[in-house]
């Protein structure tokens, strides 16, 4: 009889512990789930708050906001065309330089570099990716811009002055700062992103594929051109889009060297502005609801552009992951 | 024969170009770092760490922005890390094959490289406007939003690397799932998760754009989270664009301090992962 009671007590005790364990498990599960959903909420929160903040501008100017070049805080007339133009052109210049160089570095690291140098160089290039953008900005302002102004831009202007078409693109006094300099600084910033992703995806090429084409007598370049790059095309494109997303949204590096001029000049040596540079420079000084709202509307446009580019990048990269797994 | 030489020449040209590209990339790294050290070290002295930011034209240091940056960074990590770790845990442990997890992974990867100035605008809308003024707290929240995606990503990746047998063994002994996660999976993935936090710190210690209109800046000593707070990157931004040479010198020195801190953190993180892989 006594033994039976003891056992009964034990069962009650056990079930309490068991229930407590289940409760903790439930709590933990919902806690982590809530945190996961919070991550999702951040993105939607950003979207909604920017839409709300930009609403007065879109209601006042409508589509004119996207097509107008005027930016006049005094008369409260705002148009986003000049910053959008600056963002697109600086990123275009940056990608023009960064894609060949970045992919070239990846080729060098995966195919040519002696083994003992591969890791140090790869690490050095990744460190370049980790340097905060404000460092690139201050360097661009104090070192690169004066150098370009004195030694490179006069030469470019003279060289292209006789070429029809290009003389417009490289016209005007050498300011040092401007669209071209900003594009160059962005290129230096984006190169490490493109090269480290390209290197990673190049390494996913099965050795068998490369070995078979070497066995057929291909040169190294032919193997890269006809085997490695076609196999990893989606991944490289993903890396390029990721770099583009960086370049489009980069703030500090550009703000230092762009010159902050709200106009579209034909020459890429002239000062201009980008979306992020405009926001960074003017937001704290913006007076009036419409001015602030215009800057938030610029942020909204930037958000939509970068979201699209980054979404494409991730889609491309995930396609490659599916292929390799 | 002609055809072969042409192929070989083409091979040499392209490979030469790729070596050139690597030299080009390393050239910039060397150039930027050497200018930074050259310009930064000449202004480096003890007073940088012991004195406040000066008015134009007089000597001073960077004590208040350094302290401000430390406070903002610590607070951002304290806010962002638990959220990031929990979210990563959900994705790797509870909802590994959920639709929700796929969606969050996609969104998180986008947040990971989203322009940081947009985070600043968002926090301005949700915190600065309701509070009515700029504050250190808003700055910390903005930085926390940059910490979260980095930590989510590394936590998930590291937990996915933990072998399932370890979880199964613990479950077979009767451990409930939270116990398996907190005592087995976390312990196995600990090094990787710490690396993620270090990388997040490295990432936010140089962030300027999200602080410009959340924490703003402060020329004076301030540890009040409810008031504008100085931070090293914002002070560098302000000083570098000023016409005063004292301020520009301090900007270079501050830039050197940040770079050393960031590179140091990334190297520690790298060393940790290298050790973790070796085990």
Coordinates of C-alpha atoms in Angstrom, one line a residue, chain A residues 1-319:
Chain A
X1 CA 0.0 0.0 0.0
X2 CA 2.7 2.4 1.1
X3 CA 4.8 1.7 -2.1
X4 CA 1.7 2.5 -4.2
X5 CA 1.2 5.9 -2.6
X6 CA 4.8 6.8 -3.1
X7 CA 4.5 5.9 -6.7
X8 CA 1.4 8.0 -7.1
X9 CA 3.1 11.1 -5.6
X10 CA 6.0 10.5 -8.0
X11 CA 3.7 10.5 -11.0
X12 CA 2.1 13.8 -9.9
X13 CA 5.6 15.3 -9.4
X14 CA 6.7 14.0 -12.8
X15 CA 3.7 15.4 -14.6
X16 CA 4.3 18.8 -13.1
X17 CA 7.9 18.8 -14.2
X18 CA 6.8 17.5 -17.6
X19 CA 4.2 20.2 -18.0
X20 CA 6.7 22.9 -17.0
X21 CA 9.1 21.6 -19.6
X22 CA 6.4 21.8 -22.2
X23 CA 5.4 25.3 -21.2
X24 CA 9.0 26.5 -21.4
X25 CA 9.4 24.8 -24.8
X26 CA 6.2 26.6 -26.0
X27 CA 7.4 29.9 -24.6
X28 CA 10.8 29.5 -26.2
X29 CA 9.3 28.6 -29.5
X30 CA 7.0 31.6 -29.6
X31 CA 9.8 33.9 -28.4
X32 CA 12.1 32.9 -31.3
X33 CA 9.1 33.0 -33.7
X34 CA 8.3 36.5 -32.6
X35 CA 11.9 37.6 -33.1
X36 CA 11.8 36.1 -36.6
X37 CA 8.6 37.9 -37.4
X38 CA 10.1 41.2 -36.1
X39 CA 12.8 40.9 -38.8
X40 CA 10.1 40.8 -41.3
X41 CA 8.3 43.7 -39.7
X42 CA 11.4 45.9 -39.9
X43 CA 11.3 45.7 -43.7
X44 CA 7.6 46.4 -44.0
X45 CA 7.9 49.1 -41.3
X46 CA 10.6 50.8 -43.4
X47 CA 8.4 50.6 -46.5
X48 CA 5.3 51.9 -44.7
X49 CA 7.0 54.7 -42.8
X50 CA 8.7 55.9 -45.9
X51 CA 5.5 55.8 -47.9
X52 CA 3.7 57.8 -45.2
X53 CA 6.5 60.3 -44.9
X54 CA 6.7 60.8 -48.7
X55 CA 3.0 61.0 -49.2
X56 CA 2.6 64.8 -49.0
X57 CA 5.2 65.2 -51.8
X58 CA 3.6 62.7 -54.1
X59 CA 0.2 64.3 -53.5
X60 CA 1.6 67.8 -54.2
X61 CA 3.8 67.1 -57.2
X62 CA 2.6 63.8 -58.5
X63 CA 4.8 62.3 -61.2
X64 CA 6.4 65.7 -61.7
X65 CA 8.6 64.9 -58.7
X66 CA 10.3 62.2 -60.7
X67 CA 10.7 64.2 -63.9
X68 CA 11.5 67.7 -62.6
X69 CA 15.1 69.0 -62.1
X70 CA 14.1 71.9 -59.9
X71 CA 15.2 71.7 -56.3
X72 CA 14.3 75.0 -54.6
X73 CA 13.7 75.0 -50.9
X74 CA 12.8 78.7 -51.0
X75 CA 9.9 78.4 -53.4
X76 CA 9.2 74.9 -52.1
X77 CA 9.5 73.3 -55.6
X78 CA 11.1 69.9 -55.5
X79 CA 12.1 67.4 -58.2
X80 CA 14.1 64.3 -57.9
X81 CA 15.6 64.0 -61.3
X82 CA 19.1 65.4 -60.5
X83 CA 19.7 63.1 -57.5
X84 CA 18.3 60.1 -59.4
X85 CA 20.5 61.0 -62.4
X86 CA 23.6 61.3 -60.1
X87 CA 22.9 58.0 -58.4
X88 CA 22.5 56.1 -61.6
X89 CA 25.5 57.7 -63.4
X90 CA 27.9 57.3 -60.4
X91 CA 26.9 53.7 -60.0
X92 CA 27.3 53.1 -63.7
X93 CA 30.8 54.5 -63.7
X94 CA 31.6 52.4 -60.6
X95 CA 30.3 49.2 -62.2
X96 CA 32.1 50.0 -65.5
X97 CA 35.4 49.9 -63.5
X98 CA 34.6 47.4 -60.8
X99 CA 33.1 44.5 -62.8
X100 CA 36.2 43.8 -65.0
X101 CA 38.6 44.4 -62.1
X102 CA 36.6 42.5 -59.6
X103 CA 36.1 39.5 -61.9
X104 CA 39.8 39.7 -62.9
X105 CA 40.9 39.5 -59.3
X106 CA 38.6 36.5 -58.8
X107 CA 40.2 34.8 -61.9
X108 CA 43.6 35.6 -60.6
X109 CA 42.9 34.2 -57.1
X110 CA 41.3 30.9 -58.3
X111 CA 43.4 30.1 -61.3
X112 CA 46.7 31.9 -61.4
X113 CA 47.9 32.9 -57.9
X114 CA 50.6 30.7 -56.3
X115 CA 49.0 28.8 -53.5
X116 CA 50.9 30.4 -50.6
X117 CA 49.7 33.8 -51.7
X118 CA 46.0 32.9 -52.2
X119 CA 44.9 33.2 -48.6
X120 CA 46.8 36.4 -47.8
X121 CA 45.5 38.2 -50.9
X122 CA 42.0 37.0 -50.4
X123 CA 42.0 38.2 -46.8
X124 CA 43.5 41.6 -47.8
X125 CA 40.8 42.1 -50.4
X126 CA 38.1 41.2 -47.8
X127 CA 39.6 43.6 -45.4
X128 CA 39.2 46.3 -48.0
X129 CA 35.5 45.4 -48.0
X130 CA 35.3 45.9 -44.3
X131 CA 36.8 49.4 -44.2
X132 CA 34.0 51.9 -43.2
X133 CA 32.8 54.0 -46.1
X134 CA 33.6 57.2 -44.3
X135 CA 37.3 56.3 -44.6
X136 CA 36.9 56.1 -48.4
X137 CA 35.1 59.5 -48.3
X138 CA 37.8 61.3 -46.3
X139 CA 40.5 59.7 -48.5
X140 CA 38.6 60.7 -51.7
X141 CA 38.2 64.3 -50.5
X142 CA 41.8 64.9 -49.3
X143 CA 43.9 62.6 -51.5
X144 CA 42.1 61.4 -54.7
X145 CA 40.2 64.6 -55.6
X146 CA 43.2 67.0 -55.5
X147 CA 45.2 64.4 -57.4
X148 CA 42.6 64.0 -60.1
X149 CA 42.2 67.8 -60.3
X150 CA 45.8 68.4 -60.9
X151 CA 47.0 65.4 -62.9
X152 CA 44.2 63.5 -64.5
X153 CA 41.2 65.7 -65.3
X154 CA 43.1 68.4 -67.3
X155 CA 44.6 65.6 -69.4
X156 CA 41.2 64.1 -69.9
X157 CA 39.7 67.4 -70.9
X158 CA 42.5 68.1 -73.4
X159 CA 42.5 64.6 -74.8
X160 CA 38.8 64.5 -75.5
X161 CA 38.4 68.1 -76.5
X162 CA 38.7 67.2 -80.2
X163 CA 36.5 64.1 -80.1
X164 CA 32.9 64.9 -81.0
X165 CA 30.4 63.5 -78.4
X166 CA 33.1 62.7 -75.8
X167 CA 34.2 66.3 -75.5
X168 CA 30.8 67.1 -73.9
X169 CA 31.2 64.2 -71.5
X170 CA 34.7 65.4 -70.4
X171 CA 34.1 69.1 -70.6
X172 CA 34.5 72.0 -68.1
X173 CA 37.0 73.1 -65.6
X174 CA 38.7 70.4 -63.5
X175 CA 36.9 70.7 -60.1
X176 CA 38.5 67.6 -58.6
X177 CA 35.2 66.7 -56.9
X178 CA 32.2 65.6 -59.0
X179 CA 30.4 62.7 -60.5
X180 CA 33.5 61.1 -62.0
X181 CA 35.4 61.2 -58.7
X182 CA 32.4 59.8 -56.8
X183 CA 32.1 57.0 -59.4
X184 CA 35.8 56.2 -58.9
X185 CA 35.6 56.0 -55.1
X186 CA 32.5 53.8 -55.4
X187 CA 34.4 51.5 -57.8
X188 CA 37.2 51.1 -55.3
X189 CA 34.6 50.3 -52.6
X190 CA 32.6 47.8 -54.7
X191 CA 35.6 45.9 -56.2
X192 CA 36.1 43.7 -53.0
X193 CA 32.4 42.8 -52.9
X194 CA 32.4 41.6 -56.5
X195 CA 35.7 39.9 -56.3
X196 CA 35.0 37.9 -53.1
X197 CA 31.7 36.7 -54.3
X198 CA 33.0 35.8 -57.8
X199 CA 35.9 33.9 -56.2
X200 CA 33.4 32.0 -54.0
X201 CA 31.3 31.0 -57.0
X202 CA 34.3 30.3 -59.3
X203 CA 35.3 27.7 -56.7
X204 CA 32.0 25.9 -57.0
X205 CA 32.9 24.8 -60.6
X206 CA 33.5 21.1 -60.4
X207 CA 37.1 20.2 -60.9
X208 CA 36.1 17.4 -63.3
X209 CA 34.7 20.0 -65.8
X210 CA 37.9 22.0 -65.7
X211 CA 40.1 19.0 -65.9
X212 CA 38.3 17.6 -68.9
X213 CA 38.7 20.8 -70.9
X214 CA 42.3 21.0 -70.0
X215 CA 42.6 17.4 -71.2
X216 CA 41.1 18.5 -74.5
X217 CA 44.0 21.0 -74.8
X218 CA 42.3 24.2 -73.8
X219 CA 44.4 27.1 -72.5
X220 CA 43.7 28.5 -69.1
X221 CA 41.8 31.5 -70.5
X222 CA 39.7 29.2 -72.7
X223 CA 38.8 27.1 -69.6
X224 CA 37.8 30.2 -67.7
X225 CA 35.9 31.7 -70.7
X226 CA 34.1 28.6 -71.8
X227 CA 33.7 26.5 -68.7
X228 CA 34.1 28.4 -65.4
X229 CA 32.2 31.6 -66.4
X230 CA 29.2 29.9 -68.1
X231 CA 28.9 27.5 -65.2
X232 CA 28.9 30.3 -62.6
X233 CA 27.2 33.0 -64.6
X234 CA 24.2 33.4 -62.3
X235 CA 26.4 33.7 -59.2
X236 CA 28.7 36.2 -60.8
X237 CA 25.7 38.2 -61.9
X238 CA 24.4 38.0 -58.3
X239 CA 27.6 39.3 -57.0
X240 CA 27.6 42.2 -59.5
X241 CA 24.0 43.1 -58.5
X242 CA 25.0 43.0 -54.8
X243 CA 27.8 45.4 -55.6
X244 CA 25.4 47.6 -57.6
X245 CA 23.1 47.6 -54.6
X246 CA 26.0 48.9 -52.5
X247 CA 27.0 51.5 -55.0
X248 CA 23.4 52.8 -55.4
X249 CA 22.8 53.3 -51.7
X250 CA 26.3 54.3 -50.6
X251 CA 26.2 57.6 -48.6
X252 CA 29.3 58.7 -46.9
X253 CA 31.9 58.0 -49.5
X254 CA 29.9 59.8 -52.1
X255 CA 28.8 62.8 -49.9
X256 CA 32.4 63.9 -49.5
X257 CA 33.3 64.0 -53.2
X258 CA 30.2 64.6 -55.2
X259 CA 30.0 68.4 -54.9
X260 CA 26.3 68.7 -54.0
X261 CA 25.0 70.5 -57.0
X262 CA 21.3 70.0 -57.8
X263 CA 21.7 70.1 -61.5
X264 CA 22.3 67.7 -64.4
X265 CA 25.5 68.7 -66.1
X266 CA 26.4 67.1 -69.5
X267 CA 30.0 66.6 -68.3
X268 CA 30.8 63.8 -65.8
X269 CA 33.6 66.0 -64.4
X270 CA 31.1 68.5 -63.1
X271 CA 29.7 68.4 -59.5
X272 CA 26.4 66.7 -59.1
X273 CA 24.5 65.0 -56.3
X274 CA 23.0 61.6 -55.5
X275 CA 19.9 60.6 -53.6
X276 CA 21.8 59.5 -50.5
X277 CA 24.2 62.5 -50.5
X278 CA 21.2 64.9 -50.8
X279 CA 19.5 63.3 -47.8
X280 CA 22.7 63.2 -45.7
X281 CA 23.5 66.8 -46.5
X282 CA 20.1 68.5 -46.2
X283 CA 18.0 66.4 -43.8
X284 CA 19.0 68.0 -40.5
X285 CA 18.7 71.5 -42.1
X286 CA 15.4 70.9 -43.8
X287 CA 12.7 73.4 -42.6
X288 CA 9.1 72.9 -43.6
X289 CA 7.1 69.8 -44.0
X290 CA 7.3 69.7 -47.7
X291 CA 11.1 69.9 -47.7
X292 CA 11.5 67.1 -45.2
X293 CA 8.9 65.1 -47.0
X294 CA 10.8 65.5 -50.3
X295 CA 13.9 64.1 -48.7
X296 CA 11.9 61.2 -47.4
X297 CA 10.4 60.7 -50.8
X298 CA 14.0 60.5 -52.2
X299 CA 14.7 57.8 -49.6
X300 CA 11.6 56.0 -50.7
X301 CA 12.8 56.0 -54.3
X302 CA 16.2 54.8 -53.2
X303 CA 14.6 52.0 -51.2
X304 CA 12.5 50.8 -54.2
X305 CA 15.5 50.9 -56.5
X306 CA 17.9 49.1 -54.1
X307 CA 15.2 46.6 -53.1
X308 CA 14.7 45.6 -56.7
X309 CA 18.4 45.3 -57.4
X310 CA 19.1 43.3 -54.2
X311 CA 16.1 41.0 -54.8
X312 CA 17.4 40.2 -58.2
X313 CA 20.9 39.6 -56.8
X314 CA 19.6 37.2 -54.2
X315 CA 17.5 35.4 -56.7
X316 CA 20.5 34.9 -59.0
X317 CA 22.7 33.7 -56.1
X318 CA 20.0 31.3 -54.8
X319 CA 19.7 29.8 -58.3

